[in-house]
Coordinates of C-alpha atoms and ligand atoms in Angstrom, one line a residue:
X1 CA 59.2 -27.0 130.1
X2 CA 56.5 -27.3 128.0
X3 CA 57.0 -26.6 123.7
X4 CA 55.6 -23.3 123.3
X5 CA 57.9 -21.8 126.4
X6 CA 60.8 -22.8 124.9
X7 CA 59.6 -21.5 121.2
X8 CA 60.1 -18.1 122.0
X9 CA 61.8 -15.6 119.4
X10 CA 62.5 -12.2 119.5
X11 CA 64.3 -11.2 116.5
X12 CA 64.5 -8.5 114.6
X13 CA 61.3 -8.3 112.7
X14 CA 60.4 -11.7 112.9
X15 CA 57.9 -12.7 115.5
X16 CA 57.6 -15.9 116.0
X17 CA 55.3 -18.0 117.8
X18 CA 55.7 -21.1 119.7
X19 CA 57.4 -23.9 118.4
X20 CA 54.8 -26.2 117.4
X21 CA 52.7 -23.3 115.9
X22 CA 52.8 -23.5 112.1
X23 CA 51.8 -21.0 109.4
X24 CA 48.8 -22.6 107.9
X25 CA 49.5 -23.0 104.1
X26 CA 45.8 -21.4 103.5
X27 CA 44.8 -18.8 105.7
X28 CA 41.1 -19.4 105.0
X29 CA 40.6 -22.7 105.9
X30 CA 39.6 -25.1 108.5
X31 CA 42.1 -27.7 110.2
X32 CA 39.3 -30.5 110.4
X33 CA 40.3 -32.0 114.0
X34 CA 39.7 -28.6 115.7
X35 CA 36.2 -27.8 114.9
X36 CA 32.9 -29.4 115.3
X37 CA 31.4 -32.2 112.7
X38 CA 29.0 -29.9 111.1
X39 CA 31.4 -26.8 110.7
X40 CA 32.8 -25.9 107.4
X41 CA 33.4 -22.8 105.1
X42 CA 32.5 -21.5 101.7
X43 CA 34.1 -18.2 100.4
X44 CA 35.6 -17.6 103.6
X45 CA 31.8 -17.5 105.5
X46 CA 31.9 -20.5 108.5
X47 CA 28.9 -22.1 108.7
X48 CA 28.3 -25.1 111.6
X49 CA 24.7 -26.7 111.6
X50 CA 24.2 -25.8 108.3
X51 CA 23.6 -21.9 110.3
X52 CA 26.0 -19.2 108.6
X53 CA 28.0 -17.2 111.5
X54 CA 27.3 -13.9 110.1
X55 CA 23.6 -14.5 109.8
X56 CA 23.3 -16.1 113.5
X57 CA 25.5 -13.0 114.6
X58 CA 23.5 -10.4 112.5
X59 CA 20.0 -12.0 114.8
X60 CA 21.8 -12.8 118.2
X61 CA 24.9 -10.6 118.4
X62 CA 27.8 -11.4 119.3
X63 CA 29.5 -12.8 121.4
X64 CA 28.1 -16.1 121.0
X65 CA 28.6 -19.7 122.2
X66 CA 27.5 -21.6 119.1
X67 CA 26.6 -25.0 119.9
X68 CA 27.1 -28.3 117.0
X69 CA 24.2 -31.0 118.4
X70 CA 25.1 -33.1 115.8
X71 CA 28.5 -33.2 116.9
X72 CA 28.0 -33.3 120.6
X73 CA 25.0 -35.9 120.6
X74 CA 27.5 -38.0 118.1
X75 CA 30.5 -37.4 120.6
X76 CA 28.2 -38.5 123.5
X77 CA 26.3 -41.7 121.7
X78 CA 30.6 -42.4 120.5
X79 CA 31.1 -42.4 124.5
X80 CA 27.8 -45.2 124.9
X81 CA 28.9 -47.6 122.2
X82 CA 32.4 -47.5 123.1
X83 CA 31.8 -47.8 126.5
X84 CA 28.9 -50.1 126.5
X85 CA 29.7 -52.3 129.5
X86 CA 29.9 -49.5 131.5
X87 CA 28.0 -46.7 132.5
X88 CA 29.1 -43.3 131.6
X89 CA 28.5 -40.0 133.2
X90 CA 28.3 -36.7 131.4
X91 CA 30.8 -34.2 133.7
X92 CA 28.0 -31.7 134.2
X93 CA 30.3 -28.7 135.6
X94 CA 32.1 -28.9 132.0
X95 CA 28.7 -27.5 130.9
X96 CA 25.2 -27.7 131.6
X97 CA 22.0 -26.4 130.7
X98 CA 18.4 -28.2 130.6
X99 CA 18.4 -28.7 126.6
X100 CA 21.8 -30.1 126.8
X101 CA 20.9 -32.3 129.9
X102 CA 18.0 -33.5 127.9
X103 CA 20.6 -34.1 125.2
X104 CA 22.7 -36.8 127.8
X105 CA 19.2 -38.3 128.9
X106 CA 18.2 -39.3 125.4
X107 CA 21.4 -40.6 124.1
X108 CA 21.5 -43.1 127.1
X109 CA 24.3 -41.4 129.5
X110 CA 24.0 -40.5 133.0
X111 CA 24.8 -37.5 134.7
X112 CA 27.1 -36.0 137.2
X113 CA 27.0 -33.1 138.9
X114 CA 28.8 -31.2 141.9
X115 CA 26.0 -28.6 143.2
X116 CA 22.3 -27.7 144.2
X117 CA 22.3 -25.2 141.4
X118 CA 24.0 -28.3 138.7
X119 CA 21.0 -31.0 140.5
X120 CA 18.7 -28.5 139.8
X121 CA 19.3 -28.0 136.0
X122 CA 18.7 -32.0 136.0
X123 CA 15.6 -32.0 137.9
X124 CA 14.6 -29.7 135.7
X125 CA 15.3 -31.5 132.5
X126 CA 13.1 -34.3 133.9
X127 CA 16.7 -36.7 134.4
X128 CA 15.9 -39.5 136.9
X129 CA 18.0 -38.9 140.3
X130 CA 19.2 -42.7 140.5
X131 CA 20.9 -42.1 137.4
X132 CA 22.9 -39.3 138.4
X133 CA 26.3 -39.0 140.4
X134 CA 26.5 -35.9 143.0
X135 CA 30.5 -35.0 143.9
X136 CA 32.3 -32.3 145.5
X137 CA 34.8 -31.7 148.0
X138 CA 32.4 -29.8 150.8
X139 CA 28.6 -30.0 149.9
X140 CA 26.8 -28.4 152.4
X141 CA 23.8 -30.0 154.8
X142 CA 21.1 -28.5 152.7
X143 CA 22.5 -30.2 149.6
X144 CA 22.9 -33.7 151.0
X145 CA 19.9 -33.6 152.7
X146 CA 17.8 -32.8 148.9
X147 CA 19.9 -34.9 146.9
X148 CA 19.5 -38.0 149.8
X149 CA 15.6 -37.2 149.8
X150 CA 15.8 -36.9 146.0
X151 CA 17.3 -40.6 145.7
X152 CA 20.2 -39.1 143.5
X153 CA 22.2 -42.7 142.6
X154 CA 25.7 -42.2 144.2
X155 CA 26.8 -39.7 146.5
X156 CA 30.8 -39.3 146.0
X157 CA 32.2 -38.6 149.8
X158 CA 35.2 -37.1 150.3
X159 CA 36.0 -36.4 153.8
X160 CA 35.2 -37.9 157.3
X161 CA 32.8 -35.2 157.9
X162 CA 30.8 -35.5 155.0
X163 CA 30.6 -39.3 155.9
X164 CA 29.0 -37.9 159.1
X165 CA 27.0 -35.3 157.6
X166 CA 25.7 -38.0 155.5
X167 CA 25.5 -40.5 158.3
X168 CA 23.0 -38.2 160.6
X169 CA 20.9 -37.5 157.4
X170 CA 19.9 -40.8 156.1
X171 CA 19.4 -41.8 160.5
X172 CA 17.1 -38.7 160.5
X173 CA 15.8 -39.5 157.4
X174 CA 15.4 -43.4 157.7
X175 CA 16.4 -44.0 154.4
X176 CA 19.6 -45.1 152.9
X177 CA 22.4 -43.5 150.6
X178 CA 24.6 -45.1 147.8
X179 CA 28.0 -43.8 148.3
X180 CA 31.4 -43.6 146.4
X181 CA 34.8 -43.0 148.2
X182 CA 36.7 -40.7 146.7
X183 CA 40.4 -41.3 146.2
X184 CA 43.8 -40.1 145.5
X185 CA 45.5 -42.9 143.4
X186 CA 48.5 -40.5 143.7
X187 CA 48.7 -39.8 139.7
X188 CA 48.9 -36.4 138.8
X189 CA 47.5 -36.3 134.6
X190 CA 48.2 -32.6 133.1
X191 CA 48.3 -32.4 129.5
X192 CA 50.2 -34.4 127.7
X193 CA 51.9 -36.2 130.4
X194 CA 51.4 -38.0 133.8
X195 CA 52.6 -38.1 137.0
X196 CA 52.9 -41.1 139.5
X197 CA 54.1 -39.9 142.9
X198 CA 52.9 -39.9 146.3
X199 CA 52.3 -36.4 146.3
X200 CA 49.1 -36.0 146.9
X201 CA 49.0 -32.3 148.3
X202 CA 45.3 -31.3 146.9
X203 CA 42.4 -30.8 148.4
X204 CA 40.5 -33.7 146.5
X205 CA 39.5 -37.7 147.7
X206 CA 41.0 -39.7 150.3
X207 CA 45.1 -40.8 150.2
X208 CA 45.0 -44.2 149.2
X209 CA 49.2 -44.3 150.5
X210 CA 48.4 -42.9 153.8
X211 CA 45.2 -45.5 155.0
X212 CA 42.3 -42.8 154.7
X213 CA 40.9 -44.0 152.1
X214 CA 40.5 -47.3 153.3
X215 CA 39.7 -45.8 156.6
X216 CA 37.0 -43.7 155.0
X217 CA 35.4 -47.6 153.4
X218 CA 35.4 -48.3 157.0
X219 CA 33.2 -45.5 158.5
X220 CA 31.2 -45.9 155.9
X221 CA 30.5 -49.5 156.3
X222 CA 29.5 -49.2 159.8
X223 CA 27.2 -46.7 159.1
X224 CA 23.9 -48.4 158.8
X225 CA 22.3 -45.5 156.5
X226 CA 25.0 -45.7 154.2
X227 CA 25.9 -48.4 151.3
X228 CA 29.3 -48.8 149.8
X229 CA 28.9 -48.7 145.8
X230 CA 32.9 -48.2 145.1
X231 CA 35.6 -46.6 145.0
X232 CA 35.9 -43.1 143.0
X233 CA 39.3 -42.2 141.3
X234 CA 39.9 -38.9 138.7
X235 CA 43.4 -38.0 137.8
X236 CA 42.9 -34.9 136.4
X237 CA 42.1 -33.4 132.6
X238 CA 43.5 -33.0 128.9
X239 CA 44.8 -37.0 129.1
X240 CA 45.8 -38.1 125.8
X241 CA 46.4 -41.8 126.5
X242 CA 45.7 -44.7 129.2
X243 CA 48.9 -44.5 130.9
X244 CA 48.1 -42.6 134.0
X245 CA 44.7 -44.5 134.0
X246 CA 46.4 -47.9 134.3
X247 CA 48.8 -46.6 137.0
X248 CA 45.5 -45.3 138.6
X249 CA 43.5 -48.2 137.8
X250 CA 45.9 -50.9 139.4
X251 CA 46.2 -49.1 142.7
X252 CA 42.1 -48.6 142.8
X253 CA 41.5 -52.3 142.4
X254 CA 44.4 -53.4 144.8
X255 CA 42.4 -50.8 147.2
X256 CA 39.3 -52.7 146.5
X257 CA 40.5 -56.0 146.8
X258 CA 42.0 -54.8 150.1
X259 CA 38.4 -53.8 151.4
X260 CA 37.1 -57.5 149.8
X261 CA 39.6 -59.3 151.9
X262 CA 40.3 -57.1 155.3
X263 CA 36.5 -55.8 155.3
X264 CA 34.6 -58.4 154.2
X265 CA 32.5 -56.3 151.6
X266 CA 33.5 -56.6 147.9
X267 CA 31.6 -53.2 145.9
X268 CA 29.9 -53.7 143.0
X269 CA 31.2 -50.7 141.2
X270 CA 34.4 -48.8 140.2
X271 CA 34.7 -45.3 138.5
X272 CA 37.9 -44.3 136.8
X273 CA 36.7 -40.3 136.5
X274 CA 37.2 -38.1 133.3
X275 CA 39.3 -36.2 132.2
X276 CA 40.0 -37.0 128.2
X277 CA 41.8 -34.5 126.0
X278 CA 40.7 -32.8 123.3
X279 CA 42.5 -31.1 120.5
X280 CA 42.5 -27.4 121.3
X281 CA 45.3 -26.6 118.6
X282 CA 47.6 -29.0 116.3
X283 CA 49.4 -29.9 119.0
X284 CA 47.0 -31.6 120.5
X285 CA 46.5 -35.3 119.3
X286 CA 43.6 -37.1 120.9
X287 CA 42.3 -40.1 121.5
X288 CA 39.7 -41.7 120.2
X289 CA 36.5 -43.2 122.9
X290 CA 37.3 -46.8 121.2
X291 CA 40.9 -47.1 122.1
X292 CA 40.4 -45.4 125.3
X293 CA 38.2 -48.3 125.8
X294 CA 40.3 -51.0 125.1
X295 CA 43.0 -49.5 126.7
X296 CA 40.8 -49.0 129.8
X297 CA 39.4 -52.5 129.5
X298 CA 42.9 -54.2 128.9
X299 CA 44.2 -52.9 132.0
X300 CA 41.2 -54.0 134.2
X301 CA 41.0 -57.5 132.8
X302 CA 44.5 -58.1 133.6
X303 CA 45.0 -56.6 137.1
X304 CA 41.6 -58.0 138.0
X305 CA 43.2 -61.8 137.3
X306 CA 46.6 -60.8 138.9
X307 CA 44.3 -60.0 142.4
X308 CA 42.1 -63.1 141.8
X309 CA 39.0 -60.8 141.7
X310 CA 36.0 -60.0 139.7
X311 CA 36.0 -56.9 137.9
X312 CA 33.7 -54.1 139.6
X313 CA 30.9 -52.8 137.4
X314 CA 33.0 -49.6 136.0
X315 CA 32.1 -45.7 135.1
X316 CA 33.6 -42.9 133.8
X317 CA 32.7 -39.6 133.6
X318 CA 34.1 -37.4 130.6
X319 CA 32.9 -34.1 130.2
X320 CA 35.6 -31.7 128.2
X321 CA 36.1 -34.7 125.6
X322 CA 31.8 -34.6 124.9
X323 CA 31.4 -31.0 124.6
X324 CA 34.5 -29.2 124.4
X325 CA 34.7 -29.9 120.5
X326 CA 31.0 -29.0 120.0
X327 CA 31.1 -25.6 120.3
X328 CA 33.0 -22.7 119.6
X329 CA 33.0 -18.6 120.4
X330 CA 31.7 -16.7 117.9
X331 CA 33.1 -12.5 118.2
X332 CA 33.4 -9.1 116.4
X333 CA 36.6 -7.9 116.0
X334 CA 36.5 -4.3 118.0
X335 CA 40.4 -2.9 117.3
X336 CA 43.2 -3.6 116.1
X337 CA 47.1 -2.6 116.8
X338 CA 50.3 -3.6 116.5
X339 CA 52.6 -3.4 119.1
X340 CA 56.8 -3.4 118.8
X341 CA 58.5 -5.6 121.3
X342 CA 61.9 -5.6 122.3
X343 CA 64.0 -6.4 119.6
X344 CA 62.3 -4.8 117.1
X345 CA 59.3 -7.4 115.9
X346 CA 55.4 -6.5 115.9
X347 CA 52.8 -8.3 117.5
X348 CA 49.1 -7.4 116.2
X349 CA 47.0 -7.5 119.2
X350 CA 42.7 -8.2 118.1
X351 CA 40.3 -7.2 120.2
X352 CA 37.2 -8.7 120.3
X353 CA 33.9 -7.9 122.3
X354 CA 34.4 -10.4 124.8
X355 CA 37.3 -12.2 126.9
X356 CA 38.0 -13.6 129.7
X357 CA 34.2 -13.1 130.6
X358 CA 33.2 -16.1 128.7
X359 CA 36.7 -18.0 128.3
X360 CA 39.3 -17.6 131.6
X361 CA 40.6 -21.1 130.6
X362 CA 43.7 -18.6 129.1
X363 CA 44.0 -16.7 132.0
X364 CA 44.2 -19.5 134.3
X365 CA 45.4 -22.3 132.8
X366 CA 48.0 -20.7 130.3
X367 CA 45.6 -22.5 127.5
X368 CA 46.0 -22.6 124.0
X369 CA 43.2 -22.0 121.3
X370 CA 42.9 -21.3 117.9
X371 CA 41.1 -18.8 116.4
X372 CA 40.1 -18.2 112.2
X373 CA 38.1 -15.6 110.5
X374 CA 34.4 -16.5 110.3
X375 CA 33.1 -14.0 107.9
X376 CA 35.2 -13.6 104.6
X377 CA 38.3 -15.2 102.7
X378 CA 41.1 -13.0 103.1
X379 CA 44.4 -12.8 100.3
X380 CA 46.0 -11.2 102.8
X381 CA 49.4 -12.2 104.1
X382 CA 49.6 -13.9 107.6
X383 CA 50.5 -11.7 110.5
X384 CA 51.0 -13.6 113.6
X385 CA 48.5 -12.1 116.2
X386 CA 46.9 -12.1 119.5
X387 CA 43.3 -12.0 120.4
X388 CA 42.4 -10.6 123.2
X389 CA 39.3 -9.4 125.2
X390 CA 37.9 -6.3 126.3
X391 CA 38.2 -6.4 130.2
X392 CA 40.6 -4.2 132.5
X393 CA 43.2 -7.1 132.5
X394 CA 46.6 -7.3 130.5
X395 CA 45.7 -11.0 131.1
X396 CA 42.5 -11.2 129.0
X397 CA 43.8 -13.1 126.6
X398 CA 41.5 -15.1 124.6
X399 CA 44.0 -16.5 121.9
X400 CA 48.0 -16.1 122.9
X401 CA 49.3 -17.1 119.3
X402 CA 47.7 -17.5 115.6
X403 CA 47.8 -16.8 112.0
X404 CA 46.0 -14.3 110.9
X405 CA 45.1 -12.5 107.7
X406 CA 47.2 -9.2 108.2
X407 CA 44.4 -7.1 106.8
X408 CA 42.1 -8.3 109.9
X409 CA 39.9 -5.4 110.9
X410 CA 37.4 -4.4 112.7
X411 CA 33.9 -5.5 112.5
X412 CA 35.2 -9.3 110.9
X413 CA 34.5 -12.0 113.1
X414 CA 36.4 -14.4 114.4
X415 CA 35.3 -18.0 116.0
X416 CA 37.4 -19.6 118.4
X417 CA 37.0 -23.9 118.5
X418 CA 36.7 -25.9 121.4
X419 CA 34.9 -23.7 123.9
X420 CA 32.6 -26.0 124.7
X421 CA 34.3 -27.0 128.0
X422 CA 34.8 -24.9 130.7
X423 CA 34.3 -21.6 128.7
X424 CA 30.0 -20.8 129.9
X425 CA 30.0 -22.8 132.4
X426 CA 33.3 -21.2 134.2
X427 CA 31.9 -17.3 133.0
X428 CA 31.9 -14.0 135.1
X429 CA 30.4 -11.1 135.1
X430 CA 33.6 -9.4 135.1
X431 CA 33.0 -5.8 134.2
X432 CA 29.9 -6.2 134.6
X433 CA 29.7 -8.1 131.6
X434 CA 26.8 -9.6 130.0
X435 CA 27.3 -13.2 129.6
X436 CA 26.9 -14.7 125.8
X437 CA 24.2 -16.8 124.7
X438 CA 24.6 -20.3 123.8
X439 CA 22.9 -21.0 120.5
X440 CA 22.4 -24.8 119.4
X441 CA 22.3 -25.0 115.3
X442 CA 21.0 -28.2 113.6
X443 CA 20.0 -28.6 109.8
X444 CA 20.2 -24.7 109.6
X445 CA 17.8 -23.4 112.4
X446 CA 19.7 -21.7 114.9
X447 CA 18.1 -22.1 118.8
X448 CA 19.0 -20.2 121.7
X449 CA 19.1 -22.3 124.6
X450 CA 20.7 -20.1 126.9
X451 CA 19.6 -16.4 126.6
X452 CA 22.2 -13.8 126.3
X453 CA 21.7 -11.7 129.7
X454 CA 20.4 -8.4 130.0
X455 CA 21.6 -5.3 131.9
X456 CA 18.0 -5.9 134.1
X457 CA 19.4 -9.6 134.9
X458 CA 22.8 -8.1 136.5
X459 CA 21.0 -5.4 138.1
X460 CA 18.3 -7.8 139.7
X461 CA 20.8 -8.9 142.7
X462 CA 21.9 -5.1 143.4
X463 CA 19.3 -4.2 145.9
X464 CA 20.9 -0.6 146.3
X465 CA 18.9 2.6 145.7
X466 CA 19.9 5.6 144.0
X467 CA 20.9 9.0 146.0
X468 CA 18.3 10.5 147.4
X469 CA 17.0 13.5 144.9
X470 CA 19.4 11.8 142.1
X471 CA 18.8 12.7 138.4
X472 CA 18.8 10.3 135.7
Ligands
PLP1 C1 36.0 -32.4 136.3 C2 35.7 -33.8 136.5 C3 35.4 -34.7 135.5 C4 35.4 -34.2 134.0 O1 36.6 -33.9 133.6 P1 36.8 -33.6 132.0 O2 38.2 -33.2 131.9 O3 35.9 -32.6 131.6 O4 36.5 -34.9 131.3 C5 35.0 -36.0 135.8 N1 35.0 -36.4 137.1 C6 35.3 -35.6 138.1 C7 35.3 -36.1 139.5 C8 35.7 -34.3 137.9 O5 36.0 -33.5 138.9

């Protein structure tokens, strides 16, 4: 059971929230770890890039994505130095856009990403194909054949049939393919914990327990298009330390030492995935990129000399722990009620002019955020609340549990931290909702590098025509 489900309370009056939730001692300020480098607040106004978030609202509405580039070009470059003897790849799906690809590009990572749409964004931001990674579970023809005639540097595989697929492509093609097998190191990360089990019941990489995956080295050696790079392991998301990568790690490299010996064919690389947590409340206690490092690098060393074997040339591919912190949600508050729950407390339910439109992560992971008033100090009492979103869902639930000033009302806004991840890039059009912009700020100019969309954008794909003698 995890804290907050045990935290529960439902007497009398008092609402309380989940156990690890705290009433801040000051309402109006910022808890450091949870927002972005720049961010910071004067009389109760947040301002991040030196851009105040009324201001930025008052010209680009709201809801907004607002974007730190200090903070995410220093979390990236943090990622390089730390990580210096390997390469790193920038998760792509976390979130992408050209600017931001750019962004990667110039502080010296690489890129992954997992579709034609994703390769395209690259391509776009000039990004060299050999120095990006292309994964997914079931890529289709059309996008092995681009990203094989594109020279993209490593093409993850993760079933026999895309080994195939990929097989007839480079034949037809008379070219070759770098290629990573995917694998299941059997470690299940969530959270704050790990899992080591044989369980491996996903849809995701080849079972390293069951043979496939060094059946799947196998197929791939004796296909003469195709060259073995490594083996590709990612244990899941929102790790906090390098347990679950060691257990992962030590069952990779046996696997690779395995092919060495049995094959004949020792690969030159080995990626360990993403997958590093960030701090989405206090709760959350992250790591930092240099003790990942040496965590990662202690590990290695030492099972490398137990197997007798020279360490692989190694990756990793964080995405959430570069730009998760960078940016938060920006909304208006719409309404605002109060609620009686059984047993007699109140909750005070915000809504703001958004949802699970530009954040699901609540709805379908049971997330946590935080959320603070952006656009005025408050001497108001704290009322424990819930921000919520505007769809036709009792699940929209942007924020489940925070402090807020009990005089909250509408038209105040209210940012939300660590959106960064999995927030845009995961949005809908849910309600036919028009998804938020994403505005960079740096040294007080605010840029929009992805446009808010329009009513004509969501109307563009529906080809339908009005009733015949219709009025409008
Ligand atoms: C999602 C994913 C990542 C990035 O995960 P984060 O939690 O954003 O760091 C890295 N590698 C693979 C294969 C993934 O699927």
């Amino acid at each position: 059971m995890r804290a907050h489900e045990a935290g529960w309370a439902h007497a009398p009056g008092a609402l309380r929230g989940p156990a690890w939730l705290r009433q801040p001692e000051d309402i109006n300020a910022l808890v450091p770890i949870l927002w972005s480098e720049t961010a910071a607040k004067r009389d109760g106004v947040l301002s991040i890039g030196g851009v105040s978030l009324p201001e930025l609202v008052a010209e680009h509405g709201s809801a907004a994505y607002v974007l730190d580039e200090v903070d995410f070009r220093a979390r990236a470059a943090a990622f390089r130095d730390a990580f210096s003897d390997f390469d790193v790849y920038y998760a792509g799906k976390s979130f992408l856009c050209t600017t931001v690809a750019g962004w990667i590009a110039e502080e010296g990572l690489r890129l992954d990403v997992c579709s034609d749409g994703e390769l395209t964004v690259a391509l776009r931001a000039g990004l060299d194909p050999a120095l990006l990674g292309y994964h997914g579970n079931n890529k289709s023809r059309a996008e092995l054949v681009r990203a094989v005639e594109l020279g993209v540097g490593r093409i993850v595989v993760d079933s026999f049939h895309e080994i195939e697929r990929l097989a007839e492509i480079t034949a037809s093609l008379g070219v070759t393919a770098r290629v990573m097998v995917r694998v299941t190191a059997g470690v299940e990360a969530h959270t704050h914990e790990f899992i080591a089990t044989a369980h491996e019941d996903q849809k995701f990489g080849f079972s390293i327990t069951a043979g496939d995956a060094l059946e799947a080295a196998r197929r791939v050696l004796a296909e003469p298009g195709l060259r073995l790079e490594g083996l590709h392991s990612h244990i899941g998301s929102q790790i906090f330390d390098t347990s679950g990568f060691e257990v992962a790690a030590r069952r990779v490299l046996a696997l690779h030492a395995q092919i060495a010996a049995e094959l004949g064919h020792t690969m030159p690389e080995m990626d360990l995935g993403g997958g590093f947590g960030i701090a989405y409340t206090t709760q959350d206690d992250p790591s930092t990129p240099a003790l990942l490092a040496e965590g990662m690098r202690a590990v290695i060393a030492s099972e490398c000399e137990r197997l007798g074997i020279d360490s692989p040339r190694l990756s990793i591919e964080p995405g959430r722990a570069i730009v998760g912190p960078s940016m938060c949600t920006v909304y208006t508050v719409g309404t605002v009620k109060e609620v009686a729950l059984d047993g007699g407390a109140r909750r005070t339910y915000v809504s703001v002019d958004g949802g699970m439109s530009d954040n699901i992560r609540t709805a379908l992971y049971d997330a946590d955020y935080s959320a603070t008033v952006a656009s005025r100090a408050s001497e108001a009492p704290a009322v424990l609340a819930r921000v919520v979103g505007k769809h036709c869902e009792a699940g929209d639930i942007v924020v489940k549990d925070e402090f807020l000033p009990g005089d909250i009302a509408p038209g105040d806004l209210l940012a939300v931290p660590g959106t960064g991840a999995y927030c845009r890039s995961m949005a809908s059009n849910y309600n036919h909702a028009l998804r938020p912009p994403v505005i960079a700020v740096r040294d007080g100019v605010a840029r929009v590098i992805v446009r808010r969309e329009t009513v004509d954008d969501l109307l563009a794909t529906d080809v339908g025509a009005a009733l015949e003698g219709a009025t409008r």
